[in-house]
CSV table of C-alpha atoms in Angstrom, one decimal:
chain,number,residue,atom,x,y,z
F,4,UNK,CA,0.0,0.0,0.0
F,5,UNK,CA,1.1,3.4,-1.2
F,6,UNK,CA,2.2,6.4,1.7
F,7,UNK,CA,-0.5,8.1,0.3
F,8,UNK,CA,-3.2,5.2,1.0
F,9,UNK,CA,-2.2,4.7,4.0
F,10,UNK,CA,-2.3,9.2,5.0
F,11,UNK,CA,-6.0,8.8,3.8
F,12,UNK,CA,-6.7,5.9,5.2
F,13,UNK,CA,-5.5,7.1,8.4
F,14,UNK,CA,-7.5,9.9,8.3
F,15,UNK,CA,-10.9,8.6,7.2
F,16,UNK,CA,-10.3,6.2,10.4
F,17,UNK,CA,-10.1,8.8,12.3
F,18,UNK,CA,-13.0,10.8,11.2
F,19,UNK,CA,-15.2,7.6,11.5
F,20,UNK,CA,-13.8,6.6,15.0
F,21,UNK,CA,-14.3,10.2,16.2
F,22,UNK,CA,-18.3,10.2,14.6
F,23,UNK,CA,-18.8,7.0,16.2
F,24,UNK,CA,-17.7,8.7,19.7
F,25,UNK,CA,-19.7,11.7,18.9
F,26,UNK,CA,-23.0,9.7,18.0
F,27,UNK,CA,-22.6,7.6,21.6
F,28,UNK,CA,-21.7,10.8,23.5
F,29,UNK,CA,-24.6,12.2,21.7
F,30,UNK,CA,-27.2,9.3,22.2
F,31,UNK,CA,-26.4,9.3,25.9
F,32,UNK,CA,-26.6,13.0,26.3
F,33,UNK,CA,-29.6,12.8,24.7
F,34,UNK,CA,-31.1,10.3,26.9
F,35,UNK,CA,-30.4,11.3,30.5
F,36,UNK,CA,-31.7,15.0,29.1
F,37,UNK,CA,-34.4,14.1,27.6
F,38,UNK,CA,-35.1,12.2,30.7
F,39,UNK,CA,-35.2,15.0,33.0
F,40,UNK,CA,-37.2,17.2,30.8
F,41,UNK,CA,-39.6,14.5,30.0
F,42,UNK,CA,-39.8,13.9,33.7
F,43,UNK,CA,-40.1,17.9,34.3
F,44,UNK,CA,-42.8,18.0,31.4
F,45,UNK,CA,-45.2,15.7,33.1
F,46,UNK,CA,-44.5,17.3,36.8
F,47,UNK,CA,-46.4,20.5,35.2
F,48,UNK,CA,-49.3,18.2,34.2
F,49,UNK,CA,-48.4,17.7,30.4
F,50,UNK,CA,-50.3,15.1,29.3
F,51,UNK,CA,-48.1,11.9,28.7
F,52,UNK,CA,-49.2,11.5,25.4
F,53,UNK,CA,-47.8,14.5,24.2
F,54,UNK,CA,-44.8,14.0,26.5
F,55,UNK,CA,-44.1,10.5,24.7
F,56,UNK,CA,-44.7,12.3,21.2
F,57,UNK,CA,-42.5,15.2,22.2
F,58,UNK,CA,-39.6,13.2,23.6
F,59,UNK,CA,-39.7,10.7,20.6
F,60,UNK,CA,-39.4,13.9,17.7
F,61,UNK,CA,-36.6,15.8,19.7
F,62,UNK,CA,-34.4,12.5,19.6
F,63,UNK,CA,-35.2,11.3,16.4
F,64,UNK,CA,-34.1,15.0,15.1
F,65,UNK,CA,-31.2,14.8,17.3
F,66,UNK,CA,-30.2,11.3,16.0
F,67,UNK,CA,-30.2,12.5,12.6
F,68,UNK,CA,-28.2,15.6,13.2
F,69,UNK,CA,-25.6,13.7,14.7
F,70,UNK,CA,-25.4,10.8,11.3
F,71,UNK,CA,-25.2,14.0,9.3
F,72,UNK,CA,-22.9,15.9,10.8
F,73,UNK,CA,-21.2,12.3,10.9
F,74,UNK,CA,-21.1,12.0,7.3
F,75,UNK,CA,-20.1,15.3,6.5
F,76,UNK,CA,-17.2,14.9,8.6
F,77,UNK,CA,-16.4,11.9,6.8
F,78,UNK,CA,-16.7,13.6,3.5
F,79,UNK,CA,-14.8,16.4,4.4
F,80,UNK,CA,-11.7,14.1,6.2
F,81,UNK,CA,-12.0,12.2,2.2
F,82,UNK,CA,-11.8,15.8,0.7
F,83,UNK,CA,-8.5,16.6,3.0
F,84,UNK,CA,-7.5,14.0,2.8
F,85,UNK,CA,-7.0,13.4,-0.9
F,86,UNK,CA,-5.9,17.3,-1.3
F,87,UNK,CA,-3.5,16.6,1.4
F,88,UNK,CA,-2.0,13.2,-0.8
F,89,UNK,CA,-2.1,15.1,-3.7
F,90,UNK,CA,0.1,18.1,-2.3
F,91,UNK,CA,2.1,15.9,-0.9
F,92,UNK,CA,3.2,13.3,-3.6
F,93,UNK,CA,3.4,16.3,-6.0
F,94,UNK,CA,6.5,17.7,-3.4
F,95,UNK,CA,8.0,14.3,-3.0
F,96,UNK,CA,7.8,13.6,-6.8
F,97,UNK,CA,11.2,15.6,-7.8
F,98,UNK,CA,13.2,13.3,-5.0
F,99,UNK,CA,12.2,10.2,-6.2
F,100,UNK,CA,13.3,11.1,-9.8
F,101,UNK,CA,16.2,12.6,-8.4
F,102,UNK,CA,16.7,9.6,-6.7
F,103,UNK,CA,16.4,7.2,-9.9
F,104,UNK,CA,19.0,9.9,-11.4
F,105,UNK,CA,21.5,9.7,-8.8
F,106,UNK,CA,21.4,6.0,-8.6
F,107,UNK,CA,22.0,5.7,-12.7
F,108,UNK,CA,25.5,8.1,-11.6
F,109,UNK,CA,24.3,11.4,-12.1
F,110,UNK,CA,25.6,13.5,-8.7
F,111,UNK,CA,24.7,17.0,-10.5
F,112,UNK,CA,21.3,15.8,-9.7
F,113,UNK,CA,20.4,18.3,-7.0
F,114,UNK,CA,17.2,19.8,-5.7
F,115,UNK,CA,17.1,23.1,-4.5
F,116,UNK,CA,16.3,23.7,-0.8
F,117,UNK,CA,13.5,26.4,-0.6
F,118,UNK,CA,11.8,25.6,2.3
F,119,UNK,CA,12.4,25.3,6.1
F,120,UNK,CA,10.0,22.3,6.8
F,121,UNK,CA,11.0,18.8,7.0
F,122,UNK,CA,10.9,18.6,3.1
F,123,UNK,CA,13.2,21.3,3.0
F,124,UNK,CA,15.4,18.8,6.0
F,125,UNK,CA,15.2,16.3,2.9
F,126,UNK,CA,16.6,18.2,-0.2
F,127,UNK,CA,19.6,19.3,2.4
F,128,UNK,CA,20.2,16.0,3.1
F,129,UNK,CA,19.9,14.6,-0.4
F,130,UNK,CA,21.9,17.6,-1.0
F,131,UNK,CA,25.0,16.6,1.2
F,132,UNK,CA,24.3,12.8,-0.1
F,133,UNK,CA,25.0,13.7,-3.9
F,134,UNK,CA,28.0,15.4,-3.1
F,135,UNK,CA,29.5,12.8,-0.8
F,136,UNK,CA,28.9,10.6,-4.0
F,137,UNK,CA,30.3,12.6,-5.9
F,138,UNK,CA,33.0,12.8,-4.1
F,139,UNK,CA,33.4,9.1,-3.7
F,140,UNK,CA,33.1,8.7,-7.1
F,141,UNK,CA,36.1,11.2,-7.8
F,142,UNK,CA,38.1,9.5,-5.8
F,143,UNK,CA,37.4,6.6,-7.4
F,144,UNK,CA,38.3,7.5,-10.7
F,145,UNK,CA,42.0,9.2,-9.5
F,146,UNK,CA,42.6,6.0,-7.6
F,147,UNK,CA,42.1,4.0,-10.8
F,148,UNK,CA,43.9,5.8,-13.1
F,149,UNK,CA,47.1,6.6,-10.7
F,150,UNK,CA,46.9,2.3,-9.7
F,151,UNK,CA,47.2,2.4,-13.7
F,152,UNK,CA,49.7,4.3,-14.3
F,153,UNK,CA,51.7,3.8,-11.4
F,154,UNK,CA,51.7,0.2,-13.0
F,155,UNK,CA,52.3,0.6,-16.2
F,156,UNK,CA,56.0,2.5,-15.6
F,157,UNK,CA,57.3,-0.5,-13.5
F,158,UNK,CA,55.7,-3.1,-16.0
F,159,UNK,CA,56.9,-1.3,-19.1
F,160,UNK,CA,60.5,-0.7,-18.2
F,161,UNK,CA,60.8,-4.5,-17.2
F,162,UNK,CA,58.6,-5.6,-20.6
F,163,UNK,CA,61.0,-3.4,-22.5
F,164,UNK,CA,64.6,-4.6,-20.8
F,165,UNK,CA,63.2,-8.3,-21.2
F,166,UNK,CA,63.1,-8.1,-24.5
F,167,UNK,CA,65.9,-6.4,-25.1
F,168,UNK,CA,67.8,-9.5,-23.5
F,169,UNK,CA,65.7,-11.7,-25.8
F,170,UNK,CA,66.0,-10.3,-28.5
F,171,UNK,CA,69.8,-10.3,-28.0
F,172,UNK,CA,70.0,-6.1,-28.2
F,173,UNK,CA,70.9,-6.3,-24.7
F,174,UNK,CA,73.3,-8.3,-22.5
F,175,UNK,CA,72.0,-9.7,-18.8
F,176,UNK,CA,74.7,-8.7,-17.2
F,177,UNK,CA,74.4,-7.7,-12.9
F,178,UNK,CA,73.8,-4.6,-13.4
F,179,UNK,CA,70.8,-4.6,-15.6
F,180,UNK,CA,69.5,-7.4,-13.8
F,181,UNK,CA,69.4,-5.4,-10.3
F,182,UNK,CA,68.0,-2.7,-12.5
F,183,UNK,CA,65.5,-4.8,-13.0
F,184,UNK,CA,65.3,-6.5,-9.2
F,185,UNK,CA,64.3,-3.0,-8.4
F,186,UNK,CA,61.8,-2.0,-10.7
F,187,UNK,CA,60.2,-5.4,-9.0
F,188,UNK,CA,60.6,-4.4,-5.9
F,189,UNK,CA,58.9,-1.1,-6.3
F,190,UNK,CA,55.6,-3.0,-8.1
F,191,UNK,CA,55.8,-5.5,-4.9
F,192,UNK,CA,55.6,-2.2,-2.2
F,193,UNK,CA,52.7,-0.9,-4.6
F,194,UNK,CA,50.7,-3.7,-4.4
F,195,UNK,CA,51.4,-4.3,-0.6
F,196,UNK,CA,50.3,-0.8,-0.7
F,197,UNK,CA,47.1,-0.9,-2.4
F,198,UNK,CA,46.6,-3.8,-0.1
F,199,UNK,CA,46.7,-2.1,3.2
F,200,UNK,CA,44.6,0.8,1.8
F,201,UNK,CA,42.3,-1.5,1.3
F,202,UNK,CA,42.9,-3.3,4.6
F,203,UNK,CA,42.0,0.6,5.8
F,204,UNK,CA,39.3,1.2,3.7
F,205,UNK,CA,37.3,-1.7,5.2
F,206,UNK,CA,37.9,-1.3,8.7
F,207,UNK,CA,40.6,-4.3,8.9
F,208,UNK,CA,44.2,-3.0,9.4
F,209,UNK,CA,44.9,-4.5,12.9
F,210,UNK,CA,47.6,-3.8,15.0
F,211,UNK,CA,49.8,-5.6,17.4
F,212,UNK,CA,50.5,-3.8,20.5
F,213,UNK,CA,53.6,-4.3,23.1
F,214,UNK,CA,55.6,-2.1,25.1
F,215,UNK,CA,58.2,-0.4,23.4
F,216,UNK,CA,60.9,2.3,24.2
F,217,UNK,CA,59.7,5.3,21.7
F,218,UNK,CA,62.4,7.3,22.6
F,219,UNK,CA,65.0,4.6,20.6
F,220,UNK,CA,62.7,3.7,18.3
F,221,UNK,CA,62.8,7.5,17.3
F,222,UNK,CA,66.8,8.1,17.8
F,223,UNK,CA,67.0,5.2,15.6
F,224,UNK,CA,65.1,6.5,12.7
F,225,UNK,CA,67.0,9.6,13.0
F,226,UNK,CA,70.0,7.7,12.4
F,227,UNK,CA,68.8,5.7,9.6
F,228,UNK,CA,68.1,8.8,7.9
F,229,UNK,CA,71.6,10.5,8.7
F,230,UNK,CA,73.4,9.8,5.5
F,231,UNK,CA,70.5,10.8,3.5
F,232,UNK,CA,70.4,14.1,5.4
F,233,UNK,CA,74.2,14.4,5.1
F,234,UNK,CA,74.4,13.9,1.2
F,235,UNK,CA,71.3,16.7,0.8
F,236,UNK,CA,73.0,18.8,3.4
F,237,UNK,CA,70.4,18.9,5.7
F,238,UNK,CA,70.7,18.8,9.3
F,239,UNK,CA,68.3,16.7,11.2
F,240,UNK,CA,67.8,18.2,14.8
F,241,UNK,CA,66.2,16.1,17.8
F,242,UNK,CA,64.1,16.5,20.7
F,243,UNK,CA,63.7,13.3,22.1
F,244,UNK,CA,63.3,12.2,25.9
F,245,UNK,CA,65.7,9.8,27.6
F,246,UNK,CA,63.5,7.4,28.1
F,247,UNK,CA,59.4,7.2,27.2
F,248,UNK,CA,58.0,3.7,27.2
F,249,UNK,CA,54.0,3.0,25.4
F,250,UNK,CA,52.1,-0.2,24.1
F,251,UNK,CA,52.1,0.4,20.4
F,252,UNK,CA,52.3,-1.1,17.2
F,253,UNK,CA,56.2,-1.0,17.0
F,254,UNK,CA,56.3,-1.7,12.5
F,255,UNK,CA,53.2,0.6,12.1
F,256,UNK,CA,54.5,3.2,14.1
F,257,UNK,CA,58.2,2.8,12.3
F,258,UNK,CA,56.3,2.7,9.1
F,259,UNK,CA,54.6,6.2,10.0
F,260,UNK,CA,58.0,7.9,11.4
F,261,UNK,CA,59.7,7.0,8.4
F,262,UNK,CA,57.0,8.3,5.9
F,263,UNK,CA,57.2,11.6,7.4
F,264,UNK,CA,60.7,11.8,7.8
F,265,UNK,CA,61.1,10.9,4.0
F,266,UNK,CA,58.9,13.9,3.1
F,267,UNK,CA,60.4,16.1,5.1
F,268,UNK,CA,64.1,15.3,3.9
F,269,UNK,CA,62.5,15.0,0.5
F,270,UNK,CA,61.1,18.3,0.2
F,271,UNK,CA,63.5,20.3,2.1
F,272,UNK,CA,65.8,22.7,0.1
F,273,UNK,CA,69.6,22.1,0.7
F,274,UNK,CA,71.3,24.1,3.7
F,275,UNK,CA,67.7,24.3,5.4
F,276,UNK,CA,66.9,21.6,8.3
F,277,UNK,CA,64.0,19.1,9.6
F,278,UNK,CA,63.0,18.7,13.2
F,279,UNK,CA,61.9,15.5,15.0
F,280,UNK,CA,60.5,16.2,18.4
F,281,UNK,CA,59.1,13.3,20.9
F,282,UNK,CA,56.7,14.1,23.8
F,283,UNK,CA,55.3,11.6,25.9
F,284,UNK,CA,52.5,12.8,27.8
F,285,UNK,CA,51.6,12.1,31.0
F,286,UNK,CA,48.0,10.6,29.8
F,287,UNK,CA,50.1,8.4,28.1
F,288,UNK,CA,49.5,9.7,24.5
F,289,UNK,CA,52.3,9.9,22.6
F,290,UNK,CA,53.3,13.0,19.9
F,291,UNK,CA,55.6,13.0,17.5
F,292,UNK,CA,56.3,16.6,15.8
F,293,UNK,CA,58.0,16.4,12.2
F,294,UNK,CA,59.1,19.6,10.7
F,295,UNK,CA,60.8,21.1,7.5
F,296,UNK,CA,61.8,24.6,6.0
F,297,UNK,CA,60.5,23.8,3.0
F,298,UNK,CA,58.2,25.9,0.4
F,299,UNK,CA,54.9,24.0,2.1
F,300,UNK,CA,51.6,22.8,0.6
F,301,UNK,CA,49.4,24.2,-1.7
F,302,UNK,CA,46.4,24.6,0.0
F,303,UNK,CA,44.2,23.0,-2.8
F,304,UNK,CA,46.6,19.9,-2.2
F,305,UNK,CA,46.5,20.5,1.6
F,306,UNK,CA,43.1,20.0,2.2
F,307,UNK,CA,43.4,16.2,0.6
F,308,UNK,CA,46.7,16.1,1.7
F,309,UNK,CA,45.8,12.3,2.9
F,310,UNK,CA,43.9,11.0,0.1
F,311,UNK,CA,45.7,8.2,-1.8
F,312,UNK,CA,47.6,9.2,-5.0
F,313,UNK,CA,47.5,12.8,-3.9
F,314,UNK,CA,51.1,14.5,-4.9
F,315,UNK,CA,52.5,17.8,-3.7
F,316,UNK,CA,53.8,20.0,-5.9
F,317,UNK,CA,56.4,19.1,-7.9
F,318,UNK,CA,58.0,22.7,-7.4
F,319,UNK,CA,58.5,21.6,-3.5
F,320,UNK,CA,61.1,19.4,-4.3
F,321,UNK,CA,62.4,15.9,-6.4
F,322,UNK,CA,60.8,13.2,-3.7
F,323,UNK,CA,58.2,11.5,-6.2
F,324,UNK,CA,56.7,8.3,-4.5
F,325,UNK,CA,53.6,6.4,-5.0
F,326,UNK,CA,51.0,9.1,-3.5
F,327,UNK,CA,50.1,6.3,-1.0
F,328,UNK,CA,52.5,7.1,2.1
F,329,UNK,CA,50.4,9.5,3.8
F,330,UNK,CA,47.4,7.8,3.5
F,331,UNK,CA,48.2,4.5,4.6
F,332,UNK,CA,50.4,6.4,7.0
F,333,UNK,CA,47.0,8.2,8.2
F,334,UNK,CA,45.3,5.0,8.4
F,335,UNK,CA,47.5,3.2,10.7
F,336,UNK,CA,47.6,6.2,12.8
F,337,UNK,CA,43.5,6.0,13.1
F,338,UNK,CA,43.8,2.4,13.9
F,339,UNK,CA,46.0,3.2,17.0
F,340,UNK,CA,42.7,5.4,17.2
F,341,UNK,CA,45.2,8.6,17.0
F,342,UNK,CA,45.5,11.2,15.0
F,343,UNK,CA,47.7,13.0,12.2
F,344,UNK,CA,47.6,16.8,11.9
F,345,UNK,CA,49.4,18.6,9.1
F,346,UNK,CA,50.3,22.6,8.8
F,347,UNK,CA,51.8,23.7,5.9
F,348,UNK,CA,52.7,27.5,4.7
F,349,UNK,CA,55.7,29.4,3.0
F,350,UNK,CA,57.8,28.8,5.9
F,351,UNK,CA,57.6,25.1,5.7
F,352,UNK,CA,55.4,21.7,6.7
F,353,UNK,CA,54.9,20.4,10.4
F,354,UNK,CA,53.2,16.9,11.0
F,355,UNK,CA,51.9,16.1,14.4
F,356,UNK,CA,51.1,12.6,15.1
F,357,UNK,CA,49.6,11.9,17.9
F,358,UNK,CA,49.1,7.8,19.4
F,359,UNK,CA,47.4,6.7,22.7
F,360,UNK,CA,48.8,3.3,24.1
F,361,UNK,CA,46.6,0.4,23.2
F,362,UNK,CA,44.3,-0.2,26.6
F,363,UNK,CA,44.6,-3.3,28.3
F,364,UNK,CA,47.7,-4.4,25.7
F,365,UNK,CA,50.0,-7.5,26.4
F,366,UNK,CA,53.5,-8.1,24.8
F,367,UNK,CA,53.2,-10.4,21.4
């Protein structure tokens, strides 16, 4: 049964339940008054006969008043009612064709919000809902073609050096073939890479907590990255506790250090610096501070900053990766059910990650 059989439905049971209660109020009314004036009537000396005709006429007239005015309400709750269905099903007519629109892929469908009822609570939120799709569906589309292309460079350098060797152009000698080792080893890091952002995407990624010393996890890192730093001429400065102990995800938090300490050296100028600061707080939440001297983000980029296959600007430096690192790096973050906060301007780009220890972890 249609919404609009069931509204006029609804109301002709009411006008019918609310007749029936009238006609019984009525017909008692009627009766105990009747009663008494009947009663007074013949007190005075009427004669009964005209008492009994009397008292019969007045409820018979008041019986019928009371079916009329039962139909008419009737009739009238029918004539509301369908002017009511009508009005209504002509407003909700434009959403369910927008509706049918949006689900064949067209998000420009969007009504116009012109009124401050509930309807007008509806086209908002159909509003917001075409957009998010939109959205969704952009995002789609970008990660599809940068999976492609991201592919194809790997796959056609390896296609193209294989047959070269083949084909005899080309000798297989150690250096070709590590040439090659690598251009394997970068499609292996995409894939696991498009694997965990789907892991993220779906509410998987899990993470296995124990206690770990953050303060040399994050001295370490530094020193990983010291040569790097050295042949750009960068100087990495440190702010990092003694000693500051936390149940984390030892890998996932490496893998998000190292992300951001890659960027950072990566789109630093020569002769500037990066900062790595470590602050263990007494809630036990845990905040790493990564900071660079470099040009900063565009804020068109910054804004999606975290979004997979989102690239800065070239013009902030040669780092090229996959477009993947701070989103997976994000999403690893969220599963430690922290938080990363970026700030970018002229003066450079500062990262704060932030990472409560798991509750009620256990070494594994």
């Amino acid at each position: 049964m249609s919404l609009q059989r069931q509204f006029r439905y609804s109301l002709l049971l009411m006008a019918l339940a609310t007749s029936g209660l009238t006609l019984i109020g009525t017909f008692f009314m009627v009766e105990i008054g009747l009663s008494a004036l009947l009663h007074r009537l013949v007190m005075q000396g009427v004669s009964a006969h005209v008492v009994t005709m009397l008292g019969g006429a007045m409820a018979a007239a008041i019986l019928l008043g009371s079916i009329l005015a039962g139909v008419g309400a009737v009739a009238l709750a029918w004539w509301l009612s369908r002017g009511l269905t009508l009005s209504l099903g002509a407003r909700l007519a434009p959403y369910v064709a927008l509706s049918r629109r949006v689900g064949q892929g067209d998000f420009d469908a969007v009504p116009a919000v012109r009124s401050e009822d509930e309807l007008g609570e509806l086209a908002y939120a159909f509003k917001q809902m075409a957009e998010g799709l939109r959205e969704v569906e952009r995002q789609r589309e970008t990660l599809l073609a940068s999976v492609a292309h991201d592919l194809r460079t790997p796959l056609t350098a390896l296609q193209g050096n294989l047959e070269a060797m083949l084909n005899g152009l080309m000798e297989p000698d150690l250096r070709r073939l590590a040439n090659l080792q690598e251009e394997v080893g970068r499609l292996i890091r995409l894939v696991e890479d498009l694997l965990a952002l789907a892991q993220a995407r779906a509410g998987a990624l899990q993470i296995h907590c124990r206690d770990t010393d953050l303060a040399a996890l994050t001295r370490s890192l530094i020193e990983r990255f010291d040569p790097v730093a050295k042949t750009r001429q960068i100087a990495v400065e440190s702010l990092v506790p003694r000693a500051a102990r936390s149940y984390v995800d030892r890998d996932r938090v490496d893998e998000v250090l190292t992300n951001l300490v890659a960027n950072a050296l990566g789109h630093s100028p020569r002769g500037s610096s990066v900062r790595v600061s470590l602050r263990l707080h007494e809630n036990g939440i845990a905040e790493w501070t990564v900071a660079d001297n470099g040009p900063g983000i565009p804020p068109e980029i910054l804004v999606r900053v975290t979004e997979p296959f989102v690239r800065g600007d070239p013009a902030r430096g040669s780092h090229a990766g996959s477009g993947l690192g701070l989103a997976i790096a994000d999403a690893w973050v969220k599963a430690h059910g922290g938080s990363l906060r970026i700030r970018s301007g002229p003066e450079g780009t500062q990262v704060t990650v932030t990472i409560p220890g798991c509750q009620g972890a256990t070494d594994q």
